[in-house]
Coordinates of N, CA and C in Angstrom, one line a residue:
M1 N -9.8 44.1 -10.0 CA -9.7 41.9 -10.4 C -10.7 41.9 -11.6
A2 N -10.2 41.1 -12.6 CA -10.9 40.4 -13.8 C -12.0 40.3 -13.9
Q3 N -12.9 40.9 -14.1 CA -14.7 41.1 -14.2 C -15.2 39.1 -15.2
Y4 N -14.8 38.2 -14.5 CA -15.1 37.2 -15.5 C -16.0 36.2 -15.4
G5 N -17.6 37.2 -14.3 CA -18.5 37.2 -14.8 C -19.5 37.6 -15.6
K6 N -18.6 38.2 -16.0 CA -19.6 39.8 -17.2 C -19.1 39.4 -18.8
P7 N -19.6 39.2 -19.9 CA -19.6 39.0 -21.0 C -18.9 39.8 -21.6
A8 N -18.8 41.0 -21.5 CA -18.2 42.1 -21.7 C -16.1 42.0 -22.2
Y9 N -16.5 41.3 -20.0 CA -14.4 41.6 -20.3 C -14.1 40.4 -21.1
W10 N -15.1 38.9 -21.5 CA -14.4 37.8 -22.2 C -14.5 38.4 -24.6
D11 N -14.9 39.5 -24.0 CA -15.0 39.8 -25.4 C -13.7 40.3 -26.0
E12 N -13.5 41.4 -25.4 CA -12.9 42.6 -25.4 C -10.9 40.8 -25.2
R13 N -11.4 40.7 -23.9 CA -10.2 39.2 -24.2 C -9.5 39.1 -25.1
Y14 N -10.7 38.3 -26.1 CA -11.0 37.4 -27.2 C -10.1 38.4 -28.4
T15 N -10.6 39.0 -28.4 CA -10.9 40.1 -29.0 C -8.9 41.2 -29.0
K16 N -8.4 40.9 -27.7 CA -7.2 41.1 -28.4 C -6.2 40.7 -28.1
D17 N -6.6 39.4 -27.6 CA -5.4 38.3 -27.4 C -5.9 37.3 -27.9
P18 N -6.3 36.4 -29.1 CA -7.0 35.3 -29.8 C -6.7 33.8 -30.2
E19 N -4.7 33.9 -29.2 CA -4.1 33.2 -29.5 C -4.8 31.7 -28.5
P20 N -4.3 30.3 -28.4 CA -5.2 29.6 -27.9 C -4.4 30.0 -25.7
F21 N -5.2 29.5 -25.7 CA -5.6 29.8 -23.7 C -6.0 28.6 -23.2
D22 N -5.3 27.7 -22.4 CA -5.4 26.4 -21.7 C -5.7 27.1 -20.1
W23 N -7.1 27.0 -19.5 CA -7.1 27.2 -18.1 C -7.4 25.8 -17.5
Y24 N -6.2 26.0 -16.2 CA -5.8 25.2 -15.4 C -4.7 24.1 -15.8
Q25 N -5.2 22.9 -17.2 CA -5.1 22.3 -17.6 C -5.6 22.1 -18.5
R26 N -4.4 21.1 -19.6 CA -4.5 20.6 -21.5 C -5.1 19.9 -21.0
Y27 N -5.7 18.9 -21.6 CA -5.9 17.6 -22.0 C -5.5 16.7 -21.6
A28 N -3.8 16.4 -21.4 CA -3.5 15.6 -21.4 C -3.4 15.1 -19.6
G29 N -2.9 16.3 -19.1 CA -3.4 16.1 -17.9 C -4.4 15.9 -17.5
V30 N -5.8 16.1 -18.0 CA -6.8 14.8 -17.7 C -7.4 13.8 -18.2
K31 N -7.2 13.6 -19.4 CA -7.8 12.7 -19.7 C -7.7 11.4 -20.0
D32 N -6.9 10.2 -18.5 CA -6.9 9.5 -18.2 C -8.4 9.2 -17.4
L33 N -8.7 10.2 -16.6 CA -10.2 10.6 -15.3 C -11.4 10.9 -16.8
I34 N -10.8 12.0 -18.1 CA -12.0 12.1 -19.0 C -13.0 10.5 -19.5
G35 N -11.4 10.0 -20.1 CA -11.5 8.6 -20.0 C -12.3 7.2 -19.5
Q36 N -12.7 7.7 -18.4 CA -13.2 6.9 -17.1 C -14.5 6.9 -17.5
Y37 N -14.9 8.5 -17.6 CA -16.5 8.4 -17.4 C -16.9 9.2 -19.4
I38 N -15.8 9.0 -19.7 CA -17.1 9.5 -20.7 C -16.4 8.9 -21.9
K39 N -17.7 7.9 -23.3 CA -17.0 7.4 -24.2 C -16.8 8.3 -25.4
K40 N -15.9 7.3 -25.8 CA -15.5 8.2 -27.4 C -17.4 8.2 -28.6
S41 N -17.9 7.9 -28.3 CA -18.8 8.3 -29.1 C -19.6 8.6 -28.3
D42 N -19.9 9.7 -27.0 CA -20.9 10.5 -26.9 C -20.9 11.2 -27.4
H43 N -22.2 12.0 -26.8 CA -22.5 13.1 -27.5 C -21.8 14.3 -27.0
I44 N -21.0 15.2 -26.6 CA -20.6 16.1 -25.9 C -20.9 17.2 -25.5
L45 N -21.4 18.6 -24.6 CA -21.8 19.3 -24.9 C -20.4 19.9 -23.8
C46 N -19.4 21.0 -24.2 CA -18.3 22.0 -23.8 C -18.7 23.1 -23.4
I47 N -18.4 23.5 -22.4 CA -19.4 24.9 -21.6 C -17.9 26.1 -21.1
G48 N -18.6 26.7 -22.2 CA -17.5 27.8 -21.9 C -15.7 27.6 -22.6
C49 N -16.7 27.2 -23.3 CA -15.1 26.4 -24.1 C -13.7 27.5 -24.1
G50 N -14.0 29.4 -24.5 CA -12.9 30.1 -24.6 C -12.3 29.7 -25.6
N51 N -11.1 29.8 -25.9 CA -10.3 29.2 -27.2 C -9.6 28.1 -26.5
S52 N -9.8 27.6 -25.4 CA -9.2 26.6 -25.3 C -8.9 25.6 -26.4
R53 N -8.1 24.2 -26.5 CA -7.3 23.8 -26.7 C -8.3 22.3 -26.3
L54 N -8.7 22.0 -25.6 CA -9.9 21.0 -24.9 C -10.4 20.3 -25.9
S55 N -11.8 20.8 -26.7 CA -12.1 20.1 -27.1 C -11.3 19.8 -28.7
D56 N -10.4 20.6 -29.5 CA -9.7 20.0 -30.8 C -8.8 18.9 -29.9
D57 N -8.4 18.9 -29.2 CA -7.7 17.3 -28.7 C -8.4 16.2 -28.3
M58 N -9.5 16.5 -27.6 CA -10.7 15.3 -27.6 C -10.9 15.1 -28.8
Y59 N -11.0 15.6 -29.8 CA -11.7 15.5 -31.5 C -10.7 14.7 -31.4
E60 N -9.6 14.9 -31.7 CA -7.6 14.2 -32.3 C -7.8 13.2 -32.0
D61 N -8.5 12.7 -30.4 CA -8.4 11.6 -29.9 C -9.3 10.3 -29.9
G62 N -10.5 11.0 -30.2 CA -11.2 9.9 -30.9 C -12.9 10.4 -30.8
F63 N -13.0 11.5 -30.6 CA -14.2 12.1 -29.4 C -14.5 13.0 -30.9
T64 N -16.0 11.8 -31.5 CA -16.3 13.1 -32.7 C -17.3 13.4 -32.7
S65 N -18.2 14.1 -31.5 CA -19.1 14.7 -31.7 C -19.4 15.7 -30.5
I66 N -18.5 17.1 -30.3 CA -18.5 17.8 -29.2 C -18.9 19.3 -29.5
A67 N -20.1 19.7 -29.1 CA -20.6 21.1 -28.9 C -19.8 21.7 -28.4
N68 N -19.7 22.7 -28.5 CA -18.8 23.6 -27.3 C -19.8 25.4 -27.8
I69 N -19.9 25.9 -26.6 CA -20.9 26.6 -25.9 C -19.7 27.9 -25.2
D70 N -19.8 29.7 -25.5 CA -19.2 30.3 -24.7 C -20.6 31.2 -24.6
I71 N -19.8 32.4 -23.8 CA -20.9 33.7 -24.1 C -20.6 34.5 -24.7
S72 N -19.1 34.5 -24.6 CA -18.9 35.8 -25.6 C -18.6 35.0 -27.4
K73 N -19.5 36.2 -28.2 CA -19.3 36.2 -29.5 C -18.8 35.7 -30.5
V74 N -17.2 36.9 -29.7 CA -16.4 36.8 -29.9 C -15.2 35.9 -30.9
V75 N -15.0 34.7 -29.4 CA -14.3 34.0 -29.6 C -15.6 32.6 -30.2
V76 N -16.3 32.3 -30.0 CA -17.7 31.6 -31.2 C -17.1 31.8 -32.3
E77 N -16.7 32.6 -33.3 CA -16.4 33.6 -34.2 C -15.3 32.6 -34.5
Q78 N -14.5 33.3 -33.6 CA -12.6 32.7 -34.4 C -12.9 31.2 -33.9
M79 N -13.7 30.5 -32.8 CA -13.3 28.8 -33.1 C -14.1 28.0 -33.7
A80 N -14.9 29.2 -34.8 CA -15.7 28.8 -35.9 C -15.2 28.5 -36.8
E81 N -14.3 29.2 -36.9 CA -13.4 29.6 -38.2 C -12.1 28.9 -38.3
K82 N -11.5 28.7 -37.3 CA -10.1 27.5 -36.8 C -10.5 26.4 -37.2
Y83 N -12.1 26.0 -36.9 CA -11.9 24.5 -37.0 C -13.3 24.1 -38.0
R84 N -13.4 25.0 -38.8 CA -14.0 24.8 -39.9 C -14.2 23.4 -40.2
E85 N -12.9 23.1 -40.8 CA -13.1 21.7 -41.8 C -13.5 20.3 -40.1
K86 N -13.6 20.5 -39.4 CA -13.1 19.4 -38.3 C -15.3 19.0 -38.0
S87 N -16.1 18.5 -38.5 CA -17.5 18.5 -38.8 C -17.8 18.8 -37.6
G88 N -17.0 17.8 -36.6 CA -17.1 17.0 -35.3 C -17.6 18.1 -34.2
L89 N -17.3 19.0 -34.4 CA -16.9 20.3 -33.6 C -18.1 21.4 -33.9
T90 N -18.8 22.0 -33.1 CA -19.9 22.7 -33.8 C -19.6 23.8 -32.4
W91 N -20.2 25.7 -32.6 CA -19.1 26.6 -31.8 C -21.1 27.1 -31.9
Q92 N -21.2 27.4 -30.7 CA -22.6 28.3 -30.8 C -22.6 29.7 -29.7
Q93 N -22.6 31.2 -29.2 CA -22.8 31.8 -28.4 C -23.3 30.7 -27.5
M94 N -23.8 31.0 -26.1 CA -25.4 30.6 -25.8 C -24.4 30.9 -23.9
N95 N -25.2 31.2 -23.1 CA -25.5 31.0 -21.9 C -26.1 30.4 -20.5
V96 N -25.0 30.0 -20.6 CA -24.8 28.0 -20.1 C -26.2 28.3 -18.1
C97 N -26.6 29.4 -18.5 CA -27.3 29.3 -17.8 C -29.0 29.6 -18.0
A98 N -28.7 29.5 -19.4 CA -30.4 29.4 -20.2 C -30.1 28.9 -21.9
L99 N -29.5 28.2 -21.3 CA -29.0 26.2 -22.9 C -30.3 26.5 -23.7
E100 N -30.1 26.8 -24.6 CA -31.2 26.2 -26.1 C -31.3 25.2 -26.6
F101 N -30.7 23.8 -25.8 CA -30.7 22.5 -26.0 C -32.3 21.9 -25.5
P102 N -32.5 21.0 -26.5 CA -33.5 20.2 -26.1 C -33.7 19.1 -24.7
D103 N -34.0 18.6 -23.6 CA -33.9 18.0 -22.8 C -33.4 16.9 -23.3
D104 N -32.5 16.1 -22.1 CA -31.9 14.7 -22.4 C -31.2 14.6 -23.6
T105 N -30.2 15.9 -24.2 CA -29.3 15.8 -25.9 C -28.3 15.1 -25.0
F106 N -27.6 15.2 -24.2 CA -26.2 14.8 -23.9 C -26.2 14.1 -23.6
D107 N -24.3 12.9 -23.5 CA -23.8 12.3 -22.3 C -23.4 11.9 -21.4
A108 N -22.9 13.9 -21.7 CA -21.7 14.3 -21.1 C -21.5 15.4 -20.8
C109 N -21.1 16.7 -20.1 CA -21.0 18.1 -19.9 C -19.6 18.0 -19.9
V110 N -18.7 19.3 -20.2 CA -17.4 19.3 -19.8 C -17.3 20.5 -19.4
D111 N -16.9 20.8 -18.2 CA -17.0 22.4 -17.9 C -15.2 22.5 -17.5
K112 N -14.6 23.8 -17.9 CA -12.8 23.7 -17.1 C -12.8 25.3 -16.9
G113 N -13.5 25.7 -15.5 CA -13.5 26.7 -15.6 C -14.7 27.9 -15.0
T114 N -15.7 27.4 -15.7 CA -17.0 27.9 -16.1 C -17.8 28.1 -15.3
M115 N -17.7 27.4 -14.3 CA -18.2 27.3 -13.2 C -17.2 28.8 -12.3
D116 N -16.8 28.4 -12.8 CA -16.0 29.3 -11.4 C -15.8 30.2 -11.7
S117 N -15.9 30.8 -13.1 CA -15.8 32.4 -13.6 C -17.3 33.0 -13.8
V118 N -18.3 31.6 -13.4 CA -20.2 32.4 -12.7 C -20.0 33.1 -10.9
L119 N -19.2 32.1 -10.4 CA -19.4 32.3 -8.8 C -18.2 33.3 -8.8
C120 N -17.6 33.9 -9.7 CA -16.8 35.8 -9.9 C -18.1 37.4 -10.3
G121 N -18.9 36.4 -10.4 CA -20.2 37.2 -11.2 C -21.1 37.5 -10.2
E122 N -21.8 38.8 -10.7 CA -23.4 39.6 -9.5 C -24.5 37.8 -9.7
G123 N -24.7 37.9 -8.2 CA -25.9 37.1 -8.4 C -25.0 35.4 -8.5
S124 N -24.3 35.5 -8.3 CA -23.0 33.9 -8.4 C -24.1 32.6 -7.8
T125 N -24.6 32.7 -7.0 CA -25.3 31.6 -6.4 C -25.9 30.8 -7.2
A126 N -27.0 32.1 -7.8 CA -28.4 32.1 -8.3 C -28.0 31.2 -9.5
N127 N -27.3 32.1 -9.8 CA -26.4 31.8 -11.6 C -26.1 30.7 -11.5
V128 N -25.5 29.7 -10.1 CA -24.7 28.6 -10.2 C -26.0 27.5 -10.5
G129 N -26.6 28.1 -9.6 CA -28.0 27.6 -9.5 C -28.8 27.3 -10.9
K130 N -28.8 28.5 -11.4 CA -29.3 28.5 -12.3 C -29.0 27.4 -13.9
M131 N -27.2 27.3 -13.4 CA -27.1 26.8 -14.9 C -26.5 25.1 -14.0
C132 N -26.5 24.6 -13.3 CA -26.6 23.5 -13.2 C -28.1 22.6 -12.9
S133 N -29.2 23.6 -12.6 CA -30.3 23.2 -13.2 C -30.5 22.7 -15.2
E134 N -30.0 23.8 -15.1 CA -29.5 23.8 -17.1 C -29.1 22.4 -17.6
L135 N -28.0 22.0 -17.0 CA -27.1 20.7 -17.2 C -27.4 19.6 -16.6
T136 N -28.3 19.5 -16.0 CA -28.8 18.2 -15.3 C -30.3 18.2 -16.6
R137 N -31.1 19.3 -17.0 CA -31.7 19.0 -17.7 C -31.5 18.1 -19.2
V138 N -30.2 19.4 -19.5 CA -30.2 18.7 -21.0 C -29.2 17.1 -20.8
L139 N -28.7 16.4 -20.2 CA -27.9 15.3 -20.2 C -28.9 14.4 -20.3
K140 N -28.3 12.9 -20.5 CA -29.8 12.3 -20.5 C -29.4 11.7 -19.0
P141 N -30.5 10.8 -19.1 CA -29.8 9.8 -17.3 C -28.8 9.1 -18.1
N142 N -28.0 8.8 -17.0 CA -26.7 8.2 -16.3 C -25.5 9.0 -17.1
G143 N -25.6 10.8 -17.9 CA -25.2 11.3 -18.4 C -23.8 12.2 -16.5
V144 N -23.0 12.1 -17.4 CA -22.0 13.1 -16.7 C -21.6 14.2 -16.6
F145 N -21.4 15.8 -15.6 CA -21.0 15.8 -15.7 C -20.5 16.2 -14.9
F146 N -19.1 17.0 -15.6 CA -17.1 16.9 -15.7 C -16.5 17.7 -15.7
M147 N -16.8 18.5 -13.7 CA -16.1 19.9 -13.8 C -14.3 19.7 -13.9
I148 N -13.6 20.7 -14.2 CA -12.6 20.9 -14.0 C -12.3 22.7 -12.7
S149 N -11.9 22.5 -12.1 CA -11.7 23.5 -11.0 C -10.9 23.7 -10.0
Y150 N -10.6 25.5 -9.7 CA -9.5 25.4 -8.8 C -10.3 24.8 -7.6
G151 N -11.9 25.5 -7.0 CA -12.2 25.3 -6.1 C -12.5 23.4 -5.0
T152 N -11.7 23.8 -4.0 CA -11.9 22.9 -2.8 C -13.6 22.5 -2.6
P153 N -13.7 20.9 -2.4 CA -14.6 19.7 -2.1 C -15.9 21.2 -1.0
D154 N -14.9 21.1 -0.4 CA -15.9 22.6 0.7 C -17.0 23.6 0.6
N155 N -15.8 24.1 -0.9 CA -16.3 25.4 -1.5 C -17.4 24.5 -2.6
R156 N -17.8 23.8 -3.3 CA -17.7 23.3 -4.1 C -19.0 22.8 -3.9
L157 N -19.0 21.2 -3.1 CA -19.8 20.6 -2.5 C -20.9 20.6 -2.8
S158 N -21.2 22.0 -1.9 CA -22.7 22.3 -1.7 C -23.2 23.2 -2.9
Y159 N -22.8 23.5 -3.7 CA -23.2 23.8 -5.3 C -24.3 22.4 -6.2
L160 N -22.9 21.4 -5.6 CA -23.2 20.6 -7.1 C -24.1 18.9 -6.3
E161 N -23.3 18.9 -4.6 CA -24.7 18.4 -4.0 C -25.8 18.9 -4.1
N162 N -26.8 18.9 -4.4 CA -28.7 19.6 -4.9 C -29.8 18.6 -5.1
D163 N -30.5 17.5 -3.8 CA -31.1 16.7 -4.8 C -32.3 16.7 -6.1
E164 N -32.4 18.3 -6.5 CA -33.0 18.6 -7.6 C -32.2 18.1 -8.4
Y165 N -30.8 18.0 -8.8 CA -30.0 17.9 -9.7 C -30.0 15.7 -9.4
G166 N -30.2 15.5 -8.8 CA -29.8 13.7 -8.4 C -27.9 13.0 -9.1
W167 N -27.1 14.0 -8.6 CA -25.8 13.6 -9.2 C -25.2 13.1 -8.2
K168 N -24.9 11.6 -8.7 CA -23.8 11.2 -8.3 C -21.8 12.4 -8.2
V169 N -21.7 12.1 -6.8 CA -20.6 13.3 -7.2 C -19.9 12.1 -6.7
T170 N -18.3 12.2 -7.4 CA -17.0 11.9 -6.9 C -16.0 13.0 -7.3
V171 N -15.5 13.1 -6.3 CA -14.0 13.4 -6.3 C -12.6 13.4 -6.7
H172 N -12.2 14.0 -7.8 CA -11.0 13.7 -8.0 C -9.8 14.1 -8.1
T173 N -8.3 14.3 -6.7 CA -7.7 15.7 -8.1 C -6.2 15.2 -8.8
V174 N -6.1 16.1 -10.0 CA -4.9 15.7 -10.2 C -4.2 16.9 -10.1
A175 N -2.4 16.9 -10.4 CA -1.8 17.5 -9.7 C -1.6 18.9 -10.5
K176 N -1.1 20.0 -10.4 CA -1.2 21.2 -11.1 C 0.0 21.2 -12.0
P177 N -0.1 21.2 -13.8 CA 0.6 21.6 -15.0 C 1.8 21.4 -14.1
T178 N 2.4 22.9 -13.2 CA 3.8 23.2 -13.1 C 4.5 22.3 -11.6
V179 N 3.3 21.7 -10.9 CA 4.4 20.5 -9.9 C 4.1 19.4 -10.4
S180 N 5.5 18.9 -10.0 CA 5.5 17.5 -9.8 C 4.9 16.6 -9.2
A181 N 4.2 15.8 -10.3 CA 3.3 14.7 -9.9 C 3.7 13.7 -9.1
T182 N 5.0 13.5 -9.0 CA 5.7 12.7 -7.5 C 6.0 13.0 -6.5
A183 N 6.1 15.2 -6.2 CA 6.3 16.0 -5.3 C 4.9 16.4 -4.6
V184 N 3.7 15.8 -5.1 CA 2.3 16.1 -4.5 C 1.5 15.6 -3.2
D185 N 0.9 17.1 -2.6 CA 0.6 16.4 -1.2 C -0.6 17.1 -1.5
T186 N -2.2 16.0 -1.8 CA -3.0 16.2 -2.5 C -3.8 16.8 -1.4
K187 N -3.1 16.8 -0.4 CA -3.7 17.8 1.1 C -3.5 19.4 0.8
D188 N -3.2 19.2 -0.4 CA -2.3 21.2 0.0 C -3.5 21.1 -1.2
A189 N -4.4 21.9 -1.1 CA -5.9 22.7 -2.6 C -3.8 23.7 -3.6
S190 N -2.9 23.8 -3.3 CA -2.4 24.8 -3.6 C -1.4 24.0 -5.0
N191 N -1.6 23.0 -4.3 CA -1.1 22.0 -6.0 C -1.6 20.9 -6.8
V192 N -3.0 21.1 -6.2 CA -3.6 20.1 -7.5 C -5.2 21.1 -7.9
H193 N -5.5 20.5 -9.0 CA -6.8 21.3 -9.6 C -7.8 20.4 -9.0
Y194 N -9.1 20.5 -8.8 CA -10.3 19.2 -8.5 C -11.0 18.7 -9.8
I195 N -11.5 17.3 -9.7 CA -12.2 16.5 -11.0 C -13.4 16.6 -10.1
Y196 N -15.0 17.0 -10.9 CA -15.8 17.0 -9.7 C -17.2 16.2 -11.2
A197 N -16.8 14.8 -10.5 CA -17.8 13.8 -12.0 C -18.8 13.6 -10.6
C198 N -19.8 14.0 -11.5 CA -21.3 13.9 -11.3 C -22.1 13.8 -12.9
V199 N -22.3 11.7 -11.5 CA -23.8 11.3 -12.7 C -24.9 11.2 -12.3
K200 N -25.6 11.9 -13.7 CA -26.8 11.3 -13.0 C -28.0 10.7 -13.0
G201 N -28.1 10.7 -12.3 CA -29.0 9.3 -11.4 C -29.7 8.7 -13.0
A202 N -30.6 7.4 -13.5 CA -31.7 7.4 -14.2 C -32.8 7.5 -13.9
D203 N -34.3 8.2 -15.1 CA -34.6 8.4 -14.1 C -36.1 7.3 -14.0
D204 N -36.6 7.5 -12.8 CA -37.5 6.1 -12.2 C -38.5 5.9 -12.9

């Protein structure tokens, strides 16, 4: 089984195969939902960016400030070079469980598969707790953590609905790209991806 929880796995993968790869969904598949929660002018953090085209597609659609982080130094260097002309996109090697940003920095955080990868690693429950604590720390009041996952609500809400984070969680489903939208049974987890929109409460 692939070692998705280990940085060395990702460095090796991106060294061998630098071609763009999008887990789960392209931007077009989640664009409408992103637009419900995130404004074009928002300062956005994209965690576990990999070599996905998501940030570039969002940038081309008018989102002008996206900070991208990944555990893999290899992919961060590749992406920084590839998009060096686009000043609104920044790239840094960083561990999502230990973010190097000040409190209340971002209006929104976007995750496409990063929590899923963390859950594949050792100490997964503790690391997801660190990740969520860090994300709520760097989000501004009323900020949103927008997570795209294959994990069902039965498996993911227990991690997200924690009083410590102060998130109001709304669950959406989107059809997998291989499934006809007209034929989707949203109760069949094999046909959909889940979007967890976690809105941080305003400071008292």
